[in-house]
Structure formats: C-alpha cells, structure tokens
Coordinates of C-alpha atoms in Angstrom, one line a residue:
M1 CA 110.9 76.4 109.1
A2 CA 109.3 78.2 106.1
N3 CA 111.7 80.4 103.8
K4 CA 109.8 83.7 103.3
D5 CA 112.7 84.6 101.1
A6 CA 111.5 81.9 98.6
K7 CA 110.6 83.3 95.2
I8 CA 106.9 82.8 94.7
L9 CA 105.3 82.6 91.2
F10 CA 101.6 83.0 91.4
F11 CA 99.0 81.7 89.0
G12 CA 95.6 82.8 90.0
F13 CA 92.0 84.3 89.2
S14 CA 88.6 84.7 91.0
D15 CA 88.0 86.0 94.9
V16 CA 90.1 83.2 96.1
G17 CA 93.1 84.2 93.9
Y18 CA 92.7 87.7 95.3
R19 CA 92.4 86.6 98.9
C20 CA 95.3 84.4 98.9
L21 CA 97.7 86.8 96.9
K22 CA 96.6 89.5 99.4
Y23 CA 97.5 87.2 102.2
M24 CA 100.9 86.5 101.1
I25 CA 101.7 90.1 100.4
D26 CA 100.3 91.1 103.7
Q27 CA 102.7 88.5 105.3
G28 CA 105.6 89.9 103.3
M29 CA 106.0 87.0 101.2
N30 CA 108.3 87.2 97.9
V31 CA 105.9 87.1 95.2
I32 CA 107.8 87.9 91.9
G33 CA 105.2 87.7 89.5
V34 CA 101.3 87.0 88.9
F35 CA 100.0 85.2 86.1
T36 CA 96.1 85.8 85.6
H37 CA 93.7 86.5 82.8
D38 CA 90.9 88.8 82.2
T39 CA 87.1 88.3 83.2
D40 CA 85.0 86.9 80.5
P41 CA 83.2 90.2 79.2
Q42 CA 79.9 88.1 79.4
E43 CA 80.7 87.0 83.0
E44 CA 79.6 88.8 85.9
C45 CA 82.7 90.1 88.0
W46 CA 81.5 90.1 91.6
F47 CA 84.9 89.8 92.9
K48 CA 88.1 91.8 93.3
T49 CA 91.0 90.3 91.0
P50 CA 94.7 89.4 91.6
E51 CA 95.5 91.7 89.0
S52 CA 94.3 94.7 90.7
I53 CA 96.1 94.1 93.9
A54 CA 99.6 93.1 92.3
K55 CA 99.6 96.3 90.6
E56 CA 98.9 98.1 93.7
N57 CA 102.1 96.4 95.2
F58 CA 104.2 97.0 91.8
I59 CA 104.2 93.1 91.4
P60 CA 104.7 92.3 87.5
V61 CA 101.3 91.0 86.0
F62 CA 101.2 88.8 83.0
K63 CA 98.1 87.7 81.0
P64 CA 99.0 85.3 78.2
K65 CA 96.1 83.6 76.4
T66 CA 98.3 80.6 76.5
L67 CA 101.3 79.4 78.6
K68 CA 102.1 76.5 75.9
T69 CA 104.8 78.8 73.9
E70 CA 108.6 78.8 74.4
K71 CA 108.4 82.3 75.1
W72 CA 106.6 81.8 78.4
I73 CA 108.5 78.5 79.3
R74 CA 111.9 80.6 79.1
K75 CA 110.2 83.5 80.7
V76 CA 109.4 81.3 83.8
R77 CA 112.7 79.5 83.9
Y78 CA 114.5 83.1 83.5
M79 CA 112.3 84.2 86.7
K80 CA 113.8 80.8 88.6
P81 CA 110.7 80.5 91.0
D82 CA 111.2 78.4 94.3
L83 CA 107.6 77.7 94.3
I84 CA 104.6 77.9 91.9
L85 CA 101.1 78.4 93.2
S86 CA 97.9 77.9 91.3
L87 CA 94.8 79.3 92.8
Y88 CA 91.6 79.0 90.5
Y89 CA 93.7 79.8 87.4
R90 CA 91.7 78.8 84.3
N91 CA 94.5 78.3 81.8
I92 CA 96.6 75.0 81.6
I93 CA 99.8 75.2 83.3
P94 CA 102.4 72.8 81.2
E95 CA 104.6 70.9 83.0
S96 CA 107.6 72.5 81.2
I97 CA 106.6 75.5 83.2
F98 CA 105.4 74.0 86.8
S99 CA 108.5 71.9 86.9
A100 CA 110.8 74.7 87.0
A101 CA 109.9 75.4 90.7
T102 CA 112.5 74.0 92.9
L103 CA 110.0 73.7 95.9
G104 CA 107.3 72.2 93.8
A105 CA 103.9 73.5 92.2
Y106 CA 100.6 73.2 94.1
N107 CA 97.2 73.7 93.0
M108 CA 94.1 75.1 94.9
H109 CA 90.8 73.3 93.8
G110 CA 87.3 74.1 95.0
S111 CA 86.2 70.6 96.3
F112 CA 87.1 68.1 98.8
L113 CA 89.0 66.0 96.5
P114 CA 88.9 63.2 94.8
S115 CA 85.4 64.2 94.6
Y116 CA 84.6 66.8 91.8
R117 CA 87.6 67.2 89.9
G118 CA 87.1 69.6 87.1
R119 CA 85.2 72.7 86.6
A120 CA 82.5 74.5 88.7
P121 CA 82.8 72.1 91.8
L122 CA 80.6 74.3 94.1
N123 CA 77.8 74.8 91.5
W124 CA 77.9 71.0 90.4
S125 CA 77.7 70.0 94.5
I126 CA 74.7 72.0 94.7
I127 CA 72.9 70.8 91.7
N128 CA 73.6 66.9 92.9
G129 CA 72.2 67.8 96.3
E130 CA 75.4 67.3 98.1
N131 CA 75.4 68.3 101.8
Y132 CA 79.2 69.4 101.8
C133 CA 81.8 70.7 99.6
G134 CA 85.4 71.8 100.3
A135 CA 89.0 73.0 99.1
T136 CA 91.9 70.9 98.7
M137 CA 95.5 72.0 98.2
H138 CA 97.2 69.3 96.0
V139 CA 100.3 68.9 94.0
L140 CA 100.0 70.3 90.6
E141 CA 100.4 67.5 87.8
K142 CA 99.7 67.3 84.1
N143 CA 96.3 65.8 84.8
F144 CA 93.6 68.2 86.4
D145 CA 93.1 67.6 90.2
T146 CA 94.9 64.4 90.5
G147 CA 97.9 65.0 92.5
D148 CA 98.5 64.2 96.0
I149 CA 96.7 66.0 98.7
V150 CA 98.6 68.2 101.0
L151 CA 95.7 69.9 102.9
Q152 CA 91.9 70.0 102.7
E153 CA 88.7 71.1 104.6
K154 CA 85.1 70.6 104.3
Y155 CA 82.4 73.0 104.9
E156 CA 78.4 72.2 104.9
I157 CA 75.7 72.9 102.3
G158 CA 72.4 73.5 103.8
P159 CA 69.4 71.6 101.6
D160 CA 67.7 75.1 100.8
E161 CA 70.9 77.4 100.6
Y162 CA 71.6 79.2 97.2
V163 CA 75.0 79.4 95.9
G164 CA 75.2 82.9 96.4
Q165 CA 74.9 82.3 100.4
I166 CA 77.3 79.7 100.2
Q167 CA 80.3 81.7 97.9
A168 CA 81.6 83.1 101.0
R169 CA 82.0 80.2 103.1
A170 CA 83.7 78.4 100.1
S171 CA 86.2 81.3 99.7
D172 CA 86.9 81.4 103.5
T173 CA 87.6 77.6 103.6
A174 CA 90.1 77.8 100.8
L175 CA 91.8 80.6 102.5
S176 CA 91.8 78.6 105.6
V177 CA 93.7 75.6 103.8
F178 CA 96.1 78.0 101.9
K179 CA 97.2 79.8 105.1
H180 CA 97.8 76.5 106.8
A181 CA 99.4 75.0 103.7
V182 CA 101.8 77.5 102.6
P183 CA 104.6 77.6 105.5
L184 CA 104.6 73.5 104.8
L185 CA 105.0 74.3 101.0
L186 CA 107.8 77.0 101.9
A187 CA 109.7 74.7 104.2
G188 CA 109.9 72.4 101.5
N189 CA 108.5 68.9 103.0
P190 CA 104.8 69.2 103.2
P191 CA 102.6 66.1 104.0
R192 CA 101.3 64.3 100.8
A193 CA 98.4 61.8 100.6
P194 CA 97.7 60.1 97.5
Q195 CA 94.2 60.6 96.1
D196 CA 91.8 57.6 95.9
S197 CA 90.8 57.3 92.3
S198 CA 88.2 54.8 92.8
K199 CA 86.2 57.5 94.5
A200 CA 87.2 60.5 91.9
S201 CA 84.5 62.0 90.1
Y202 CA 84.9 64.5 87.3
Y203 CA 82.6 67.4 86.2
G204 CA 83.2 69.7 83.2
R205 CA 82.4 73.4 82.8
R206 CA 79.0 74.5 82.7
R207 CA 77.4 76.8 80.1
P208 CA 74.1 78.8 80.7
E209 CA 72.1 76.5 78.3
D210 CA 73.0 73.8 81.0
G211 CA 70.7 76.0 83.2
R212 CA 67.7 74.8 80.9
I213 CA 65.1 73.0 83.3
D214 CA 64.3 69.7 82.7
F215 CA 60.7 69.3 84.2
N216 CA 60.7 65.5 83.8
K217 CA 63.1 65.5 86.7
T218 CA 61.7 65.8 90.4
A219 CA 60.9 69.0 91.9
R220 CA 63.9 68.6 94.4
E221 CA 66.0 68.1 91.4
V222 CA 65.0 71.3 89.8
F223 CA 65.1 73.2 92.9
N224 CA 68.6 72.1 93.3
L225 CA 69.4 73.4 89.9
V226 CA 67.6 76.7 90.7
R227 CA 70.0 76.9 93.9
G228 CA 73.1 75.9 92.2
V229 CA 73.3 78.4 89.3
S230 CA 71.4 81.6 90.9
R231 CA 73.4 84.7 91.3
P232 CA 76.0 85.4 90.8
F233 CA 75.8 83.0 87.9
P234 CA 73.4 83.0 84.9
G235 CA 70.5 81.2 86.6
A236 CA 67.9 78.3 85.9
F237 CA 65.5 79.0 83.1
A238 CA 62.5 77.9 81.1
D239 CA 61.4 79.1 77.8
F240 CA 57.7 80.4 77.4
D241 CA 56.2 82.1 74.5
G242 CA 59.4 83.2 73.1
K243 CA 60.6 84.6 76.3
R244 CA 63.4 83.1 78.7
A245 CA 61.9 82.9 82.4
I246 CA 64.9 82.9 84.8
I247 CA 63.9 81.6 88.0
W248 CA 66.2 83.0 90.6
R249 CA 64.4 81.7 93.6
A250 CA 62.0 78.8 93.9
R251 CA 60.3 76.4 96.3
I252 CA 59.1 72.9 96.5
G253 CA 55.1 72.8 96.0
E254 CA 52.2 70.1 96.5
E255 CA 52.3 67.0 94.6
S256 CA 51.5 67.6 90.9
K257 CA 48.9 64.6 90.7
G258 CA 49.4 63.5 87.2
T259 CA 49.7 66.8 85.8
P260 CA 52.2 66.4 82.7
P261 CA 55.8 67.7 83.5
G262 CA 56.3 71.1 82.4
E263 CA 52.8 72.0 82.3
I264 CA 52.1 75.7 83.8
A265 CA 49.3 75.1 86.6
C266 CA 49.7 78.8 87.7
R267 CA 51.2 81.8 86.2
S268 CA 51.2 84.1 89.6
P269 CA 53.3 82.8 91.1
L270 CA 54.5 80.8 88.4
K271 CA 54.1 77.1 89.3
I272 CA 55.0 74.2 86.9
A273 CA 54.6 70.6 87.3
C274 CA 57.6 68.5 87.5
S275 CA 57.7 64.5 87.5
D276 CA 56.4 64.3 91.3
R277 CA 55.4 67.8 92.4
F278 CA 55.2 71.4 91.4
I279 CA 58.1 73.8 91.6
V280 CA 56.9 77.3 92.5
A281 CA 58.9 80.4 91.3
E282 CA 59.7 82.8 94.0
E283 CA 61.9 85.1 92.3
I284 CA 61.5 85.4 88.5
E285 CA 62.9 87.5 85.7
E286 CA 61.9 87.7 81.9
R287 CA 64.6 88.2 79.4
E288 CA 65.6 87.9 75.8
I289 CA 67.4 84.7 75.0
P290 CA 71.0 85.4 75.8
N291 CA 74.3 84.2 73.9
Q292 CA 75.9 81.4 75.3
Q293 CA 78.7 82.1 77.9
S294 CA 80.5 79.7 80.4
I295 CA 80.9 79.7 84.5

C-alpha cells in the first residue's frame, strides 16, 4: 500500500513538472520541498512552472545553480526525504543527494527508453522521422537515463504533425505514467526492468544554430526539421541577403529536376531546391540573426 505520508522531495521544471507536482498536491501527498530553476531568458516560457504552484501551496522552493556543493548535500540530508522525484529537471542531481531517499530516487524521461536518452527527445524524434515517442519513469542513476524502467508509455507522431501539436500529447503521456507509477514508488516495491543498452541511442541538447537548414538533404528531412523545431521552439531557418528566414510551416513540393540544392526557384511562396524535391514555405518570418540559445 502506498504511503501518502512519505516525505517527497521534488526536482522539476517544464509543463510536465508543473502538472505532476499539481497532481501530488491535489492528492494530498507530502511534498516537503521543490528544487527548480528559472526559465532561460532567451527561451519562450509557454508553460506554468512548478515554482508557481509550490509557492501557492507554501511549499519551500530552492533554485541553486548547482547541487554539487556540500551546502545542498547537507540540506537534502537534513530534510530526510523518503522519495526523490526528478521531472524534467535540467541540473545534475549528484548521487550524494539522490541516495539520501529511503524509498529511492526516480526520473521521468520524455522518450520511450532506451531510445533517445539525453536532451530534447521529442524534437529529435520528429527530426529523425519517428512515428512515435513516449515517456518513461526510471531509476535515477549517475549516468543519464540509464536506470531500470518502472513504467513507460508510447504515443504516436503523425508524419505531418508539428511539435506544437504533439506537445500536449507528450505531456499527457508523461502525466499518465506518473499517476500510475507514484503509488508503486510510495509502496517501496515498484517493478524494475533493466534497459537493453544494445538498443539505446543518445542525443544532446539542441541550439538554435542546429535549426539551420541543409538543403543538400532530402525535402522530407528538411520538412522534418521544420516540424521538429517549429513553435514554441526557435524554428528552422536559412539565411538570404543578410536576413534570417525562419520557416515555421512548410510542405514538400515537386521534384527539383536537377536544380542545385539551396537554389531559390520562387520567392512567393518561397520554394527552395533540396537534394530530391522542392521545399515550399507556407509560413515564413524574416528576422535579424539572433544570439544563440538552447532548447
């Protein structure tokens, strides 16, 4: 039976962090503290934050830039958490901290592990043309996203869907996994299935510069990039005449029939040759070249 009095220490961010924390609060679970961080000033904040709901419910909030100090190790051990949960928390949680939880420490990752370990799994999944992604609750370890799997679910990605359309589905799936997993974690004996490392893949963080379009690729590959980094992310782009053209929406056009990749065939609508076909911009925005940021 789940122990609702167990002391839960929460590390989290993003919409998934907010929704999972809200669920615990609504269920009357004993959340003793929230570790989070500020939104990157160059990042579009399209979600409610765990910090906001924690403060509304008088839960202590901590926002250290790093947890790798004796101060925070002592702080966590003083709090004596029974369970540590990490939900889209971006800072490293050292073993000296997550080992303090008597019921264990667990992380929610936004992919169907062992595929797409690392950062931005949904963006990478779309960019790579996958037809599904997922959410996985797993044991928190020193290495990223490698721990035994407790629960996981998949959701579909349509071939023409954009990341903004899929975001809610990704969040709903993570919340579903969380709701089913938390009672098992609080009971102290959750199921654990080792990951098959031979099937693992890892992808790093994405920066806006990674959205630069390589027209030597196929039109489908370019279209997938446009879909994968469109709003609320920085967007796929190409530079023309000293301006940055951000392509928010596009479609695959006819065969380019020997037109060199990167050559503009039409400006209204913008139609550019890829290695096999044209890519046609359906929504485009011109900007000055921005400073680098990450997603």
